[in-house]
């Protein structure tokens, strides 16, 4: 197994008297404004192998329907978003946006060329994939999140066995031959041995985890010494540097609404400022954090940021109802009509060319250096 024992550092490192190191990097930092483009909208407008840690019963396939949207049956309510085709299309858009932001890479952590065990946790649809180790050349990887990710990972690591875990048995019919699937919930106890994986990957799980430190502790236990955890997240708080996002805007109201939904379900949607600390508290060292401003819409002048913004807005437009409707109606008690009126206002705001807003994306990874972690070295991107 070839693992980088030293973290990749993209910025200068400073140390304190206790020996703790912190790496700081932030692209498009808060004090650097994104230049606006005045003409921003001109051109940017095989059979599945399914197993189950609980067995695949008929009840798991008995999906729940609300307000014309389909939701998972297993652990009903554990994930508030739908699992229907409309939402899967939104997740495809989000995956493509992440791919572009991360320069065509599936992960950023320095896991080396030939890790034998990796675990990735992403959510949109609570997909969990992991790759069984083969001697010397295999990868063991655990992944929770979008289905495309582990299929691509399986393609890149053809010697590995890929097991995808999702709350919903919605897996595609054609996947790499080294993929199979399970139905499970990562907020429950993980049923795999300690010190198994080289890499745990978490992406797109905001509002899905009741205790982020506990999730990272599970990841820590499952990793071998020297292994890495990575957490990539787009946080839903819209911001602007030029005052174009008004205090009474629908986007501001949306944040307030989701704070209430998070309180109702016991899962916070807006913990981005603490994300790196969760890893440190769980025992990870060499924690590295990178923050990016991802525009909402193609308003930036910079071509790269314009592309990011176009994909981000298209994802938000496609995903908006699925992300919102159950929380608004079932958890906050809104009528369906009132919820739809609010979502219409949100779409209008997302399409407003005078709105120069963005959301934050964080890319954070840390390393398990010892059998038991006690929080030594850490990297933080501020």
Short mmCIF file of C-alpha atoms in Angstrom, two decimals:
data_model
loop_
_atom_site.label_atom_id
_atom_site.label_comp_id
_atom_site.label_asym_id
_atom_site.label_seq_id
_atom_site.Cartn_x
_atom_site.Cartn_y
_atom_site.Cartn_z
CA UNK A 1 0.00 0.00 0.00
CA UNK A 2 1.32 3.40 -0.96
CA UNK A 3 -0.04 6.13 1.26
CA UNK A 4 1.38 9.61 1.58
CA UNK A 5 2.33 9.95 5.22
CA UNK A 6 2.70 13.71 4.91
CA UNK A 7 -0.28 15.85 3.98
CA UNK A 8 -0.35 17.87 0.80
CA UNK A 9 -0.02 21.50 1.79
CA UNK A 10 -1.25 24.13 -0.60
CA UNK A 11 -0.38 27.11 1.54
CA UNK A 12 2.09 28.17 4.18
CA UNK A 13 1.91 26.31 7.48
CA UNK A 14 2.06 27.99 10.84
CA UNK A 15 2.59 26.31 14.16
CA UNK A 16 1.68 27.15 17.73
CA UNK A 17 3.43 26.36 20.94
CA UNK A 18 1.53 23.12 21.31
CA UNK A 19 2.92 21.84 18.04
CA UNK A 20 -0.39 22.04 16.20
CA UNK A 21 -0.10 23.04 12.55
CA UNK A 22 -2.74 24.72 10.48
CA UNK A 23 -2.79 25.07 6.72
CA UNK A 24 -4.86 27.94 5.41
CA UNK A 25 -6.14 28.23 1.87
CA UNK A 26 -9.23 29.91 0.49
CA UNK A 27 -9.96 30.53 -3.17
CA UNK A 28 -11.99 33.67 -3.83
CA UNK A 29 -11.55 34.63 -0.17
CA UNK A 30 -14.17 36.73 1.55
CA UNK A 31 -12.21 39.92 0.99
CA UNK A 32 -11.74 39.20 -2.73
CA UNK A 33 -14.77 40.09 -4.83
CA UNK A 34 -15.75 38.18 -7.96
CA UNK A 35 -15.80 40.47 -10.99
CA UNK A 36 -19.26 40.73 -12.55
CA UNK A 37 -19.96 40.10 -16.24
CA UNK A 38 -22.60 42.58 -17.47
CA UNK A 39 -23.67 40.15 -20.23
CA UNK A 40 -23.75 37.07 -18.02
CA UNK A 41 -26.77 35.26 -19.47
CA UNK A 42 -25.99 35.66 -23.16
CA UNK A 43 -24.58 32.17 -23.74
CA UNK A 44 -25.15 30.15 -20.58
CA UNK A 45 -28.76 29.89 -20.31
CA UNK A 46 -26.13 -4.96 -17.11
CA UNK A 47 -28.35 -6.29 -14.38
CA UNK A 48 -27.81 -4.88 -10.91
CA UNK A 49 -26.55 -7.09 -8.09
CA UNK A 50 -28.56 -6.01 -5.03
CA UNK A 51 -27.98 -7.35 -1.55
CA UNK A 52 -29.18 -5.95 1.75
CA UNK A 53 -27.76 -5.94 5.24
CA UNK A 54 -31.44 -6.30 6.20
CA UNK A 55 -32.44 -8.36 3.10
CA UNK A 56 -34.29 -6.71 0.24
CA UNK A 57 -37.90 -7.08 1.37
CA UNK A 58 -41.01 -5.95 -0.46
CA UNK A 59 -41.49 -3.20 2.13
CA UNK A 60 -38.27 -1.52 1.00
CA UNK A 61 -39.75 -1.23 -2.50
CA UNK A 62 -43.04 0.15 -1.18
CA UNK A 63 -42.09 3.78 -1.77
CA UNK A 64 -43.92 6.62 -0.08
CA UNK A 65 -45.54 9.30 -2.26
CA UNK A 66 -46.20 12.85 -1.06
CA UNK A 67 -47.19 15.87 -3.15
CA UNK A 68 -46.36 14.01 -6.34
CA UNK A 69 -42.83 13.12 -5.22
CA UNK A 70 -41.48 9.65 -4.38
CA UNK A 71 -39.52 8.94 -1.16
CA UNK A 72 -37.61 5.95 0.18
CA UNK A 73 -39.44 3.39 2.34
CA UNK A 74 -36.54 1.94 4.33
CA UNK A 75 -35.91 4.15 7.39
CA UNK A 76 -38.69 6.46 6.21
CA UNK A 77 -37.80 10.08 6.96
CA UNK A 78 -34.09 9.46 7.55
CA UNK A 79 -33.50 11.44 4.38
CA UNK A 80 -35.94 14.27 3.61
CA UNK A 81 -35.39 14.38 -0.15
CA UNK A 82 -37.19 12.34 -2.82
CA UNK A 83 -35.61 9.49 -4.74
CA UNK A 84 -37.56 9.90 -8.00
CA UNK A 85 -36.16 10.50 -11.47
CA UNK A 86 -36.46 14.29 -11.14
CA UNK A 87 -34.25 14.32 -8.08
CA UNK A 88 -31.79 11.85 -9.52
CA UNK A 89 -31.40 14.21 -12.49
CA UNK A 90 -30.64 17.00 -10.02
CA UNK A 91 -27.99 14.84 -8.38
CA UNK A 92 -26.46 14.21 -11.81
CA UNK A 93 -26.17 17.98 -12.25
CA UNK A 94 -24.60 18.37 -8.82
CA UNK A 95 -22.09 15.63 -9.55
CA UNK A 96 -21.08 17.32 -12.79
CA UNK A 97 -20.69 20.63 -10.95
CA UNK A 98 -18.44 18.99 -8.36
CA UNK A 99 -16.44 17.33 -11.13
CA UNK A 100 -15.83 20.69 -12.80
CA UNK A 101 -14.99 22.44 -9.52
CA UNK A 102 -12.54 19.68 -8.60
CA UNK A 103 -10.89 19.72 -12.03
CA UNK A 104 -12.23 16.34 -13.13
CA UNK A 105 -11.16 14.57 -9.93
CA UNK A 106 -13.39 12.45 -7.71
CA UNK A 107 -11.45 13.34 -4.56
CA UNK A 108 -8.65 15.61 -3.36
CA UNK A 109 -7.10 13.67 -0.46
CA UNK A 110 -3.55 12.37 -1.05
CA UNK A 111 -4.49 8.71 -0.71
CA UNK A 112 -1.64 7.50 -2.92
CA UNK A 113 -1.65 5.50 -6.12
CA UNK A 114 -2.71 2.15 -4.73
CA UNK A 115 -4.76 2.30 -1.52
CA UNK A 116 -6.12 -1.08 -0.49
CA UNK A 117 -9.18 0.07 1.40
CA UNK A 118 -11.23 3.21 1.00
CA UNK A 119 -14.56 4.30 2.29
CA UNK A 120 -16.53 7.18 0.86
CA UNK A 121 -19.55 8.81 2.43
CA UNK A 122 -21.71 11.07 0.28
CA UNK A 123 -25.34 11.50 0.42
CA UNK A 124 -27.73 13.00 -1.94
CA UNK A 125 -29.42 9.58 -2.00
CA UNK A 126 -27.39 8.03 0.83
CA UNK A 127 -25.30 5.88 -1.44
CA UNK A 128 -22.54 4.01 0.28
CA UNK A 129 -19.89 2.36 -1.79
CA UNK A 130 -16.78 0.59 -0.74
CA UNK A 131 -14.22 -1.39 -2.60
CA UNK A 132 -12.97 -4.74 -1.33
CA UNK A 133 -9.23 -5.10 -1.19
CA UNK A 134 -7.26 -7.28 -3.51
CA UNK A 135 -3.64 -8.02 -2.55
CA UNK A 136 -1.23 -5.27 -3.61
CA UNK A 137 -3.43 -3.85 -6.32
CA UNK A 138 -6.93 -3.56 -4.86
CA UNK A 139 -8.72 -0.59 -3.42
CA UNK A 140 -11.14 -0.69 -0.56
CA UNK A 141 -13.27 2.37 -0.57
CA UNK A 142 -16.47 3.29 1.20
CA UNK A 143 -18.78 5.87 -0.31
CA UNK A 144 -22.09 7.42 0.67
CA UNK A 145 -23.62 9.57 -1.98
CA UNK A 146 -24.38 9.90 -5.59
CA UNK A 147 -24.50 6.71 -7.64
CA UNK A 148 -22.35 8.04 -10.47
CA UNK A 149 -19.39 8.57 -8.16
CA UNK A 150 -18.80 4.98 -7.17
CA UNK A 151 -19.40 3.76 -10.72
CA UNK A 152 -16.68 6.11 -11.94
CA UNK A 153 -14.46 5.10 -9.05
CA UNK A 154 -15.01 1.46 -9.95
CA UNK A 155 -14.04 2.20 -13.54
CA UNK A 156 -10.83 3.84 -12.34
CA UNK A 157 -10.03 0.93 -10.00
CA UNK A 158 -11.11 -2.12 -11.94
CA UNK A 159 -9.37 -4.57 -9.57
CA UNK A 160 -11.65 -3.52 -6.71
CA UNK A 161 -15.05 -4.84 -5.69
CA UNK A 162 -17.53 -1.98 -5.25
CA UNK A 163 -20.50 -2.29 -2.90
CA UNK A 164 -22.99 0.57 -3.02
CA UNK A 165 -25.23 1.24 -0.03
CA UNK A 166 -28.34 3.41 -0.36
CA UNK A 167 -31.55 3.96 1.56
CA UNK A 168 -33.34 3.26 -1.74
CA UNK A 169 -32.87 0.34 -4.15
CA UNK A 170 -32.75 2.67 -7.16
CA UNK A 171 -29.44 1.56 -8.59
CA UNK A 172 -28.89 1.69 -12.35
CA UNK A 173 -29.12 -1.44 -14.43
CA UNK A 174 -25.74 -0.99 -16.08
CA UNK A 175 -22.75 -0.56 -13.80
CA UNK A 176 -19.15 -1.76 -13.88
CA UNK A 177 -18.92 -5.51 -13.25
CA UNK A 178 -17.11 -4.89 -9.97
CA UNK A 179 -20.16 -3.11 -8.43
CA UNK A 180 -22.96 -4.46 -6.27
CA UNK A 181 -25.37 -2.77 -3.87
CA UNK A 182 -26.79 -2.90 -0.35
CA UNK A 183 -29.63 -1.06 1.41
CA UNK A 184 -28.51 0.54 4.67
CA UNK A 185 -28.39 3.74 6.74
CA UNK A 186 -25.01 5.21 7.68
CA UNK A 187 -26.39 6.90 10.78
CA UNK A 188 -26.81 3.41 12.25
CA UNK A 189 -23.86 1.35 13.49
CA UNK A 190 -21.44 0.44 10.71
CA UNK A 191 -21.26 -3.32 10.34
CA UNK A 192 -17.72 -3.52 9.00
CA UNK A 193 -14.50 -4.25 10.94
CA UNK A 194 -12.30 -1.52 12.37
CA UNK A 195 -9.07 -0.64 10.56
CA UNK A 196 -10.47 -1.77 7.22
CA UNK A 197 -10.31 1.18 4.83
CA UNK A 198 -7.68 3.51 3.40
CA UNK A 199 -10.13 6.23 2.41
CA UNK A 200 -13.54 7.45 3.61
CA UNK A 201 -15.22 9.99 1.37
CA UNK A 202 -18.17 12.18 2.41
CA UNK A 203 -20.02 14.48 0.01
CA UNK A 204 -23.38 16.23 -0.23
CA UNK A 205 -24.84 15.19 3.13
CA UNK A 206 -25.88 18.51 4.61
CA UNK A 207 -29.07 18.13 6.63
CA UNK A 208 -28.69 14.33 6.76
CA UNK A 209 -26.42 13.76 9.75
CA UNK A 210 -27.59 14.27 13.37
CA UNK A 211 -24.06 14.15 14.79
CA UNK A 212 -21.17 14.98 12.45
CA UNK A 213 -18.51 14.19 15.04
CA UNK A 214 -20.03 10.75 15.59
CA UNK A 215 -20.04 10.11 11.83
CA UNK A 216 -16.37 11.03 11.64
CA UNK A 217 -15.62 8.81 14.62
CA UNK A 218 -17.19 5.91 12.73
CA UNK A 219 -15.04 6.80 9.76
CA UNK A 220 -11.99 7.01 12.01
CA UNK A 221 -12.60 3.55 13.46
CA UNK A 222 -13.08 2.06 10.01
CA UNK A 223 -9.82 3.51 8.65
CA UNK A 224 -6.42 1.89 8.84
CA UNK A 225 -3.63 3.96 10.41
CA UNK A 226 -2.39 6.22 7.63
CA UNK A 227 -5.83 6.35 5.99
CA UNK A 228 -7.71 9.49 5.00
CA UNK A 229 -11.20 10.93 5.36
CA UNK A 230 -12.50 13.57 2.94
CA UNK A 231 -15.64 15.70 3.25
CA UNK A 232 -16.85 17.82 0.32
CA UNK A 233 -19.97 19.93 0.81
CA UNK A 234 -21.95 22.72 -0.82
CA UNK A 235 -23.54 24.77 1.95
CA UNK A 236 -26.94 26.31 1.26
CA UNK A 237 -26.40 29.82 2.61
CA UNK A 238 -26.46 32.28 -0.30
CA UNK A 239 -24.16 35.30 0.09
CA UNK A 240 -23.26 38.36 -1.94
CA UNK A 241 -20.39 40.82 -1.69
CA UNK A 242 -22.11 43.73 -3.44
CA UNK A 243 -25.41 43.94 -1.56
CA UNK A 244 -27.45 42.46 -4.41
CA UNK A 245 -28.83 39.81 -2.03
CA UNK A 246 -31.36 41.77 0.00
CA UNK A 247 -32.22 41.02 3.62
CA UNK A 248 -35.87 40.32 2.69
CA UNK A 249 -35.06 38.17 -0.34
CA UNK A 250 -36.54 34.67 -0.83
CA UNK A 251 -33.02 33.21 -0.59
CA UNK A 252 -32.60 34.71 2.88
CA UNK A 253 -36.03 33.38 3.87
CA UNK A 254 -35.04 29.96 2.51
CA UNK A 255 -32.13 29.83 4.97
CA UNK A 256 -34.41 30.73 7.87
CA UNK A 257 -36.89 28.08 6.76
CA UNK A 258 -34.23 25.39 6.62
CA UNK A 259 -32.90 26.32 10.02
CA UNK A 260 -36.38 25.52 11.33
CA UNK A 261 -36.55 22.29 9.33
CA UNK A 262 -33.16 21.29 10.72
CA UNK A 263 -34.38 21.91 14.25
CA UNK A 264 -37.50 19.82 13.56
CA UNK A 265 -35.56 16.80 12.29
CA UNK A 266 -32.49 17.19 14.51
CA UNK A 267 -30.10 17.59 11.56
CA UNK A 268 -28.42 20.96 11.01
CA UNK A 269 -28.16 22.18 7.41
CA UNK A 270 -25.62 24.93 8.01
CA UNK A 271 -22.53 23.66 9.83
CA UNK A 272 -19.92 24.54 7.21
CA UNK A 273 -17.93 26.77 9.55
CA UNK A 274 -17.42 23.76 11.87
CA UNK A 275 -16.75 21.07 9.27
CA UNK A 276 -12.99 20.88 9.78
CA UNK A 277 -13.40 20.88 13.56
CA UNK A 278 -15.59 17.77 13.31
CA UNK A 279 -12.65 15.86 11.87
CA UNK A 280 -10.23 17.12 14.50
CA UNK A 281 -12.61 16.26 17.33
CA UNK A 282 -12.97 12.74 15.95
CA UNK A 283 -9.19 12.30 16.19
CA UNK A 284 -8.01 13.11 12.66
CA UNK A 285 -4.72 14.90 12.13
CA UNK A 286 -3.20 16.81 9.21
CA UNK A 287 -6.65 18.28 8.60
CA UNK A 288 -6.70 20.38 5.44
CA UNK A 289 -9.55 22.66 4.42
CA UNK A 290 -10.14 24.49 1.15
CA UNK A 291 -13.02 26.93 0.72
CA UNK A 292 -14.42 28.02 -2.61
CA UNK A 293 -16.99 30.60 -3.62
CA UNK A 294 -19.29 28.98 -6.17
CA UNK A 295 -21.50 31.56 -7.92
CA UNK A 296 -25.24 31.12 -8.38
CA UNK A 297 -25.67 31.86 -12.07
CA UNK A 298 -23.21 32.84 -14.80
CA UNK A 299 -22.74 36.41 -13.59
CA UNK A 300 -18.94 36.38 -12.99
CA UNK A 301 -16.62 37.69 -15.69
CA UNK A 302 -14.08 34.95 -15.06
CA UNK A 303 -14.82 32.06 -17.46
CA UNK A 304 -14.15 29.35 -14.89
CA UNK A 305 -16.42 30.92 -12.31
CA UNK A 306 -19.05 31.58 -14.97
CA UNK A 307 -19.12 27.85 -15.74
CA UNK A 308 -19.32 26.97 -12.05
CA UNK A 309 -22.22 29.37 -11.62
CA UNK A 310 -24.14 28.06 -14.62
CA UNK A 311 -23.98 24.49 -13.30
CA UNK A 312 -24.76 25.53 -9.73
CA UNK A 313 -27.87 27.46 -10.76
CA UNK A 314 -29.13 24.67 -13.00
CA UNK A 315 -28.66 22.19 -10.15
CA UNK A 316 -30.52 24.45 -7.70
CA UNK A 317 -33.40 25.01 -10.12
CA UNK A 318 -33.78 21.28 -10.71
CA UNK A 319 -33.39 20.29 -7.05
CA UNK A 320 -35.29 23.12 -5.37
CA UNK A 321 -38.71 21.50 -5.04
CA UNK A 322 -37.32 18.13 -4.03
CA UNK A 323 -35.11 19.66 -1.37
CA UNK A 324 -37.91 21.83 0.00
CA UNK A 325 -41.42 20.46 -0.39
CA UNK A 326 -41.44 17.77 2.30
CA UNK A 327 -39.85 20.01 4.89
CA UNK A 328 -42.20 22.89 4.15
CA UNK A 329 -45.41 20.84 4.20
CA UNK A 330 -44.82 17.90 6.53
CA UNK A 331 -42.41 19.43 9.03
CA UNK A 332 -43.40 23.10 9.07
CA UNK A 333 -47.09 22.65 8.27
CA UNK A 334 -47.29 24.86 5.19
CA UNK A 335 -50.02 24.21 2.66
CA UNK A 336 -48.88 22.77 -0.67
CA UNK A 337 -50.01 25.94 -2.46
CA UNK A 338 -48.11 28.25 -0.10
CA UNK A 339 -45.00 26.12 -0.54
CA UNK A 340 -45.26 26.31 -4.32
CA UNK A 341 -45.68 30.10 -4.25
CA UNK A 342 -42.53 30.37 -2.16
CA UNK A 343 -40.64 28.12 -4.56
CA UNK A 344 -41.78 30.25 -7.51
CA UNK A 345 -40.30 33.28 -5.77
CA UNK A 346 -37.08 31.35 -5.17
CA UNK A 347 -36.80 30.40 -8.85
CA UNK A 348 -37.35 34.01 -9.89
CA UNK A 349 -34.54 35.08 -7.60
CA UNK A 350 -32.18 32.39 -8.87
CA UNK A 351 -32.83 33.60 -12.44
CA UNK A 352 -32.44 37.30 -11.61
CA UNK A 353 -29.38 38.56 -13.58
CA UNK A 354 -28.95 41.37 -11.05
CA UNK A 355 -28.34 38.88 -8.24
CA UNK A 356 -24.60 38.34 -7.75
CA UNK A 357 -24.80 35.61 -5.13
CA UNK A 358 -22.68 32.58 -4.36
CA UNK A 359 -22.56 29.61 -2.02
CA UNK A 360 -19.56 28.12 -0.24
CA UNK A 361 -18.07 24.75 -1.08
CA UNK A 362 -15.64 23.21 1.39
CA UNK A 363 -13.16 20.44 0.64
CA UNK A 364 -11.73 19.02 3.86
CA UNK A 365 -9.59 15.98 4.45
CA UNK A 366 -7.70 14.55 7.40
CA UNK A 367 -5.57 11.56 8.27
CA UNK A 368 -5.68 8.81 10.87
CA UNK A 369 -2.08 8.50 11.98
CA UNK A 370 -2.41 6.14 14.93
CA UNK A 371 -4.49 3.23 16.14
CA UNK A 372 -6.20 5.63 18.51
CA UNK A 373 -6.41 9.33 17.60
CA UNK A 374 -5.97 12.07 20.12
CA UNK A 375 -6.11 15.10 17.85
CA UNK A 376 -2.54 16.04 17.02
CA UNK A 377 -1.70 17.86 13.81
CA UNK A 378 -4.47 19.63 11.95
CA UNK A 379 -4.85 21.68 8.79
CA UNK A 380 -7.57 24.27 8.54
CA UNK A 381 -8.49 26.36 5.53
CA UNK A 382 -9.83 29.66 6.73
#
